[in-house]
Coordinates of C-alpha atoms and ligand atoms in Angstrom, one line a residue:
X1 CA -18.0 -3.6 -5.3
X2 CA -14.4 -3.6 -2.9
X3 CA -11.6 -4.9 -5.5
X4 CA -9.3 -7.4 -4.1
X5 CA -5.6 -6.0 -4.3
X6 CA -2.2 -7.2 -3.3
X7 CA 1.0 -4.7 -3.6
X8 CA 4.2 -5.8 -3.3
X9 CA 6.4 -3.3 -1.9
X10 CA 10.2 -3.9 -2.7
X11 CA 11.8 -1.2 -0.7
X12 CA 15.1 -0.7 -1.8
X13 CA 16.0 -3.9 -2.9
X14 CA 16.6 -5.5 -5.9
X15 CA 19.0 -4.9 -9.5
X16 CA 18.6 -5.5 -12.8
X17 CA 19.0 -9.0 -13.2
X18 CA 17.2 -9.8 -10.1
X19 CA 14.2 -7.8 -11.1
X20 CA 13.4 -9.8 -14.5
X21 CA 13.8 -12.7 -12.7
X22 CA 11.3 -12.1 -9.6
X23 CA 9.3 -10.9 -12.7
X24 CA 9.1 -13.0 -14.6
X25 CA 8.7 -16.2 -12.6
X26 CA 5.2 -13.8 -11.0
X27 CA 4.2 -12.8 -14.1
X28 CA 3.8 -16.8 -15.0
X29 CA 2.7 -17.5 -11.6
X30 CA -0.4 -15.3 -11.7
X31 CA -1.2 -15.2 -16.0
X32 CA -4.8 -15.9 -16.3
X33 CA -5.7 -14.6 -12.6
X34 CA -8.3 -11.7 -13.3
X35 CA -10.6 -10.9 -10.2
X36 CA -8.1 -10.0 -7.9
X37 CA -5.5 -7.0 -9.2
X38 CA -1.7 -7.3 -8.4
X39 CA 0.7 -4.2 -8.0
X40 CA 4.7 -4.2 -7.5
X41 CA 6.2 -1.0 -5.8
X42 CA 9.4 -1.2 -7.2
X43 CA 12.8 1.7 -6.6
X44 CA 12.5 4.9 -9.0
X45 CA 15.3 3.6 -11.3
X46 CA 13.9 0.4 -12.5
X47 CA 10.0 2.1 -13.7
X48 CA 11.3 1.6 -17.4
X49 CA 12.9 -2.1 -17.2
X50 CA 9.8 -2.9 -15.1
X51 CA 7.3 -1.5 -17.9
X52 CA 8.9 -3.5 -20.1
X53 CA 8.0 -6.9 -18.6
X54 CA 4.9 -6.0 -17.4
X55 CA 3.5 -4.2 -19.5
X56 CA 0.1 -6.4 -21.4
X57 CA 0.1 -8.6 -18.3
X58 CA -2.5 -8.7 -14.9
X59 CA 0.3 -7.0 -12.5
X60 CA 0.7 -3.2 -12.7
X61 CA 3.7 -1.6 -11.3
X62 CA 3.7 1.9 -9.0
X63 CA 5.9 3.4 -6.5
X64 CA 6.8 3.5 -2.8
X65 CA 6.5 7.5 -2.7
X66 CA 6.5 10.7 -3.9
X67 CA 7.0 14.2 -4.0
X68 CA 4.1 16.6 -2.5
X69 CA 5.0 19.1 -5.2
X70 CA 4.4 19.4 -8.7
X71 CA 8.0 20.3 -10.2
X72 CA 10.7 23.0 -9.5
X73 CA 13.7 23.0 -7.2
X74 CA 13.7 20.0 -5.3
X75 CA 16.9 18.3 -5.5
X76 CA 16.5 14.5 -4.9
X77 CA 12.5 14.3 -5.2
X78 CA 10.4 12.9 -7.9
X79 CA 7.2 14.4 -9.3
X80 CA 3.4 12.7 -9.6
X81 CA 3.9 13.0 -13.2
X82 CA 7.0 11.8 -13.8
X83 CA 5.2 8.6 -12.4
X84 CA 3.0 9.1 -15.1
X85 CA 5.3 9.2 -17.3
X86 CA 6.4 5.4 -16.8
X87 CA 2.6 4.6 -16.8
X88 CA 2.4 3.7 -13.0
X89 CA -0.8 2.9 -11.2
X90 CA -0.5 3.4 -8.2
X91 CA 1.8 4.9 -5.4
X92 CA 2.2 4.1 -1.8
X93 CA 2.0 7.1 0.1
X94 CA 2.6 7.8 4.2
X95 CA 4.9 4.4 4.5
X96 CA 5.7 3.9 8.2
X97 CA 9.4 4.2 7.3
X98 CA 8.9 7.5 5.0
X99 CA 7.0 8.7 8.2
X100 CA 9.8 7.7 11.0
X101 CA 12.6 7.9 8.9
X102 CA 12.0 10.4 7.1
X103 CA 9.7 13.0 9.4
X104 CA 6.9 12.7 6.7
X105 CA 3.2 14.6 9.1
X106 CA 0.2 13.5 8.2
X107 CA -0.3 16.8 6.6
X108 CA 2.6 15.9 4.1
X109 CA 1.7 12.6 3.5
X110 CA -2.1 14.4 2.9
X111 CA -0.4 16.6 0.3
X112 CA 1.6 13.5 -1.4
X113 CA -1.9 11.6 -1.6
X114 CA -3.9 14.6 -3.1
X115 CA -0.8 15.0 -5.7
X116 CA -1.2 11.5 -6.9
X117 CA -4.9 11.8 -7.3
X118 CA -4.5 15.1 -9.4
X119 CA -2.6 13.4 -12.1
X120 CA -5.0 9.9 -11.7
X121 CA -2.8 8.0 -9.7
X122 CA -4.1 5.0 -6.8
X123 CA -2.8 5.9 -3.6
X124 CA -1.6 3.5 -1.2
X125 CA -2.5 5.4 1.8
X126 CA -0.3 3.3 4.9
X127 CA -1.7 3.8 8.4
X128 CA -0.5 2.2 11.5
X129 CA 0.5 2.6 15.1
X130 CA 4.0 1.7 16.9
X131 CA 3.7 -0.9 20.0
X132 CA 4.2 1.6 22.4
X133 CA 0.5 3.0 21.1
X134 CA -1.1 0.1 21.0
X135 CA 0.1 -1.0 24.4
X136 CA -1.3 2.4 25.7
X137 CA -4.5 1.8 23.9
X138 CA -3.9 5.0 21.2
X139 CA -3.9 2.4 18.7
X140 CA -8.0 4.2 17.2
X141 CA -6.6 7.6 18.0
X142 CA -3.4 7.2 15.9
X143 CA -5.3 6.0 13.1
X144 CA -8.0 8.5 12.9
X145 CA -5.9 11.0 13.1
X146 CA -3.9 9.9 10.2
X147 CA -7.0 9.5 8.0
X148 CA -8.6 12.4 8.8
X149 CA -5.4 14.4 7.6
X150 CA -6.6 12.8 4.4
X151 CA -10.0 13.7 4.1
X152 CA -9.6 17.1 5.7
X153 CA -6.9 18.1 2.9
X154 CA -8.8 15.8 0.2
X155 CA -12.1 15.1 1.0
X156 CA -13.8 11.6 2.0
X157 CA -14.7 11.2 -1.7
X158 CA -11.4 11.1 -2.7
X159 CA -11.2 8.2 -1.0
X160 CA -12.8 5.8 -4.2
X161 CA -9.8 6.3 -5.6
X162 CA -7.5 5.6 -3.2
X163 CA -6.4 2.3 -1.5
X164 CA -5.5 2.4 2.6
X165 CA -3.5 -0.4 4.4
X166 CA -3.0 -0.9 7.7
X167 CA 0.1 -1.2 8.6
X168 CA 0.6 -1.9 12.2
X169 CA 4.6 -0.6 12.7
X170 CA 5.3 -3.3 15.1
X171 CA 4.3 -5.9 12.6
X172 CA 6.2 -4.7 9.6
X173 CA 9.6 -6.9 9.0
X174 CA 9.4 -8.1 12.4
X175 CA 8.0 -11.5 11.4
X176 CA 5.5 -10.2 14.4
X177 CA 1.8 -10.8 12.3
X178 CA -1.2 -9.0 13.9
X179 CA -3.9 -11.8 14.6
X180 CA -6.6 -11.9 12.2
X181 CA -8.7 -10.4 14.6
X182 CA -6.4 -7.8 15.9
X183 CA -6.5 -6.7 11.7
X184 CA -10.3 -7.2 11.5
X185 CA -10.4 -5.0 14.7
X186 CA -8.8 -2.2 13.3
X187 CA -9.8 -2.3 9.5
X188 CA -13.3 -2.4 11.1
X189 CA -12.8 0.7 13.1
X190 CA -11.5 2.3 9.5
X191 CA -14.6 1.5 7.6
X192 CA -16.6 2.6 10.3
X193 CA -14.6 5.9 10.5
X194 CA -15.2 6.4 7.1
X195 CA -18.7 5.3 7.0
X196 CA -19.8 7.9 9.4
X197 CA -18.3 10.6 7.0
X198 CA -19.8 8.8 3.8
X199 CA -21.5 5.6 4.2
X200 CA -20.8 4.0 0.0
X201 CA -17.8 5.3 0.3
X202 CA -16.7 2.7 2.9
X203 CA -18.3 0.1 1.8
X204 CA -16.6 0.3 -1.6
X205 CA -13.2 1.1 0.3
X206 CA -10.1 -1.7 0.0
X207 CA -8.5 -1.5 3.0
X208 CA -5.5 -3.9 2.7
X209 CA -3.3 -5.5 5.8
X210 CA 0.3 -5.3 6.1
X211 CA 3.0 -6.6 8.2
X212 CA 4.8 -9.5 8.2
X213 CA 2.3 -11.5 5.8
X214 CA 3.7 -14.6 4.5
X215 CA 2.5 -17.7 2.6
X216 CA 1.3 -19.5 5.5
X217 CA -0.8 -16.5 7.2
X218 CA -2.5 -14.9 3.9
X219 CA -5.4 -16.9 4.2
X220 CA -6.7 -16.5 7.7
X221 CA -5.7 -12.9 7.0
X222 CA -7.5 -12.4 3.9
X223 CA -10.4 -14.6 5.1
X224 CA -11.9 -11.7 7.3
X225 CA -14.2 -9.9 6.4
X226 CA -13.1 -6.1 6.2
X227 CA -9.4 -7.0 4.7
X228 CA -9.3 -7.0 1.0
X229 CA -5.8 -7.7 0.3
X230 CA -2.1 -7.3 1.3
X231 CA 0.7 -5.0 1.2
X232 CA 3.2 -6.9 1.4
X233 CA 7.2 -6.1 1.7
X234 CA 9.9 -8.9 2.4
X235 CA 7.5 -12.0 1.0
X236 CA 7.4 -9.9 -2.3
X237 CA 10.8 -10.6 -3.0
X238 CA 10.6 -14.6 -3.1
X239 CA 8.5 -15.2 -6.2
X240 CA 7.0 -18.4 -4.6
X241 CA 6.0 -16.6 -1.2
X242 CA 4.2 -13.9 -3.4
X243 CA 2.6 -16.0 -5.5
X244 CA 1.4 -18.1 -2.8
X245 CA -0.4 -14.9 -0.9
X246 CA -2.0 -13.3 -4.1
X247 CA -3.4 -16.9 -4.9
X248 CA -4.9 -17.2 -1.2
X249 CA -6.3 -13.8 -1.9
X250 CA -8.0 -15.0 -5.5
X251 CA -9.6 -18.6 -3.7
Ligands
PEP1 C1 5.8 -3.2 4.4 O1 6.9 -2.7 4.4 O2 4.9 -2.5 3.9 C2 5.6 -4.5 5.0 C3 4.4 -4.9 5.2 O3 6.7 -5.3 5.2 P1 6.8 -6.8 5.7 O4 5.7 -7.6 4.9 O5 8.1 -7.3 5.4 O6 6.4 -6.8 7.1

């Protein structure tokens, strides 16, 4: 059976006071929803305020990345078990932005997902391709080669425990949305791709959409019939537009 998941991703935005008030206000807006699971990626510094208030409710709490390596000299980078240590679920690994910005490979972003899973952490495994690829029809080739830096470093199996979204670069803060059948199109493609390496695997696979999804698109989105959910990154900041997409997701 797929579960039905939508992750906020906050990027670096947010403070204290902010934070309990976004919060709380989903917290309320989603108590007694329990067949679809609900995730915020919130910054590094906020895990322990963030535990605090979520902590006995439906919406668990992760973050946007981390470190391929286990612990040493690393100035700047933060550890799967540290994670652990502020009782996250799940992490998002392979962001378009970590990628781009910060000249993450596929192979790193492999490494970063297998990490995760050794200390029982849900990856959040982003895939995507920029216009440019899509307009030059690499959009299958990008993604393929993305997962299968995955399952070449991990294994497909290691994919029941992980989450992928797709994350088409040109949609993502551009207020561009994919069309529910450009999504469909390419989460198909996914399952297929992983079907063909093991066939229960993909059909028990969430593969979420993300990029650009807002209260008034969630639920053509979410009505097709590979995409189990939503990452979602600037309408998880407005308590009422995140609300609104996790309840289209739940109906
Ligand atoms: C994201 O950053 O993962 C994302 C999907 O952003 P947005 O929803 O703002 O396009």
């Amino acid at each position: 059976m797929r579960k039905k998941l939508v992750a906020g991703n906050w990027k670096m935005h947010g403070n204290l006071v902010e934070n309990k008030q976004l919060l709380s206000a989903i917290v309320a807006g989603l108590d007694g929803l329990l067949n679809v699971q609900f995730v915020v990626c919130v910054p590094y510094p906020y895990f322990s305020s963030v535990q605090s208030v979520l902590q006995g409710t439906n919406i668990a709490w992760g973050a946007q990345n981390v470190s391929q390596y286990e612990k040493g000299a690393y100035t700047g980078e933060i550890s799967v078990s540290m994670l652990n240590d502020f009782k996250c679920s799940y992490v998002i690994v392979g962001h378009s932005e970590r990628r781009t910005l910060f000249f993450e490979s596929s192979l790193i972003v492999a490494e970063k997902f297998a990490a995760a899973q050794r200390v029982g952490l849900t990856p959040i495994l982003c895939v995507g391709e920029t216009l440019e690829q899509r307009e030059t029809g690499m959009t299958e080739q990008i993604i393929e080669e993305q997962l299968s830096a995955v399952v070449n470093l991990a294994g497909v199996e290691s994919l029941n425990k992980a989450v992928i979204a797709y994350e088409p670069i040109w949609a993502i803060g551009t207020g561009k949305t994919a069309s529910p059948q450009q999504a469909q199109d390419v989460h198909a493609f996914i399952r297929k791709g992983v079907a063909a390496r093991n066939m229960s695997v993909a059909q028990d696979l969430t593969i979420l959409y993300g990029g650009s999804v807002k209260a008034n698109n969630a639920s053509e989105l979410f009505a097709m019939p590979d995409i189990d959910g939503g990452l979602i990154g600037g309408a998880s900041l407005v308590s009422s537009d995140f609300i609104a997409i996790c309840r289209a997701l739940h109906n």
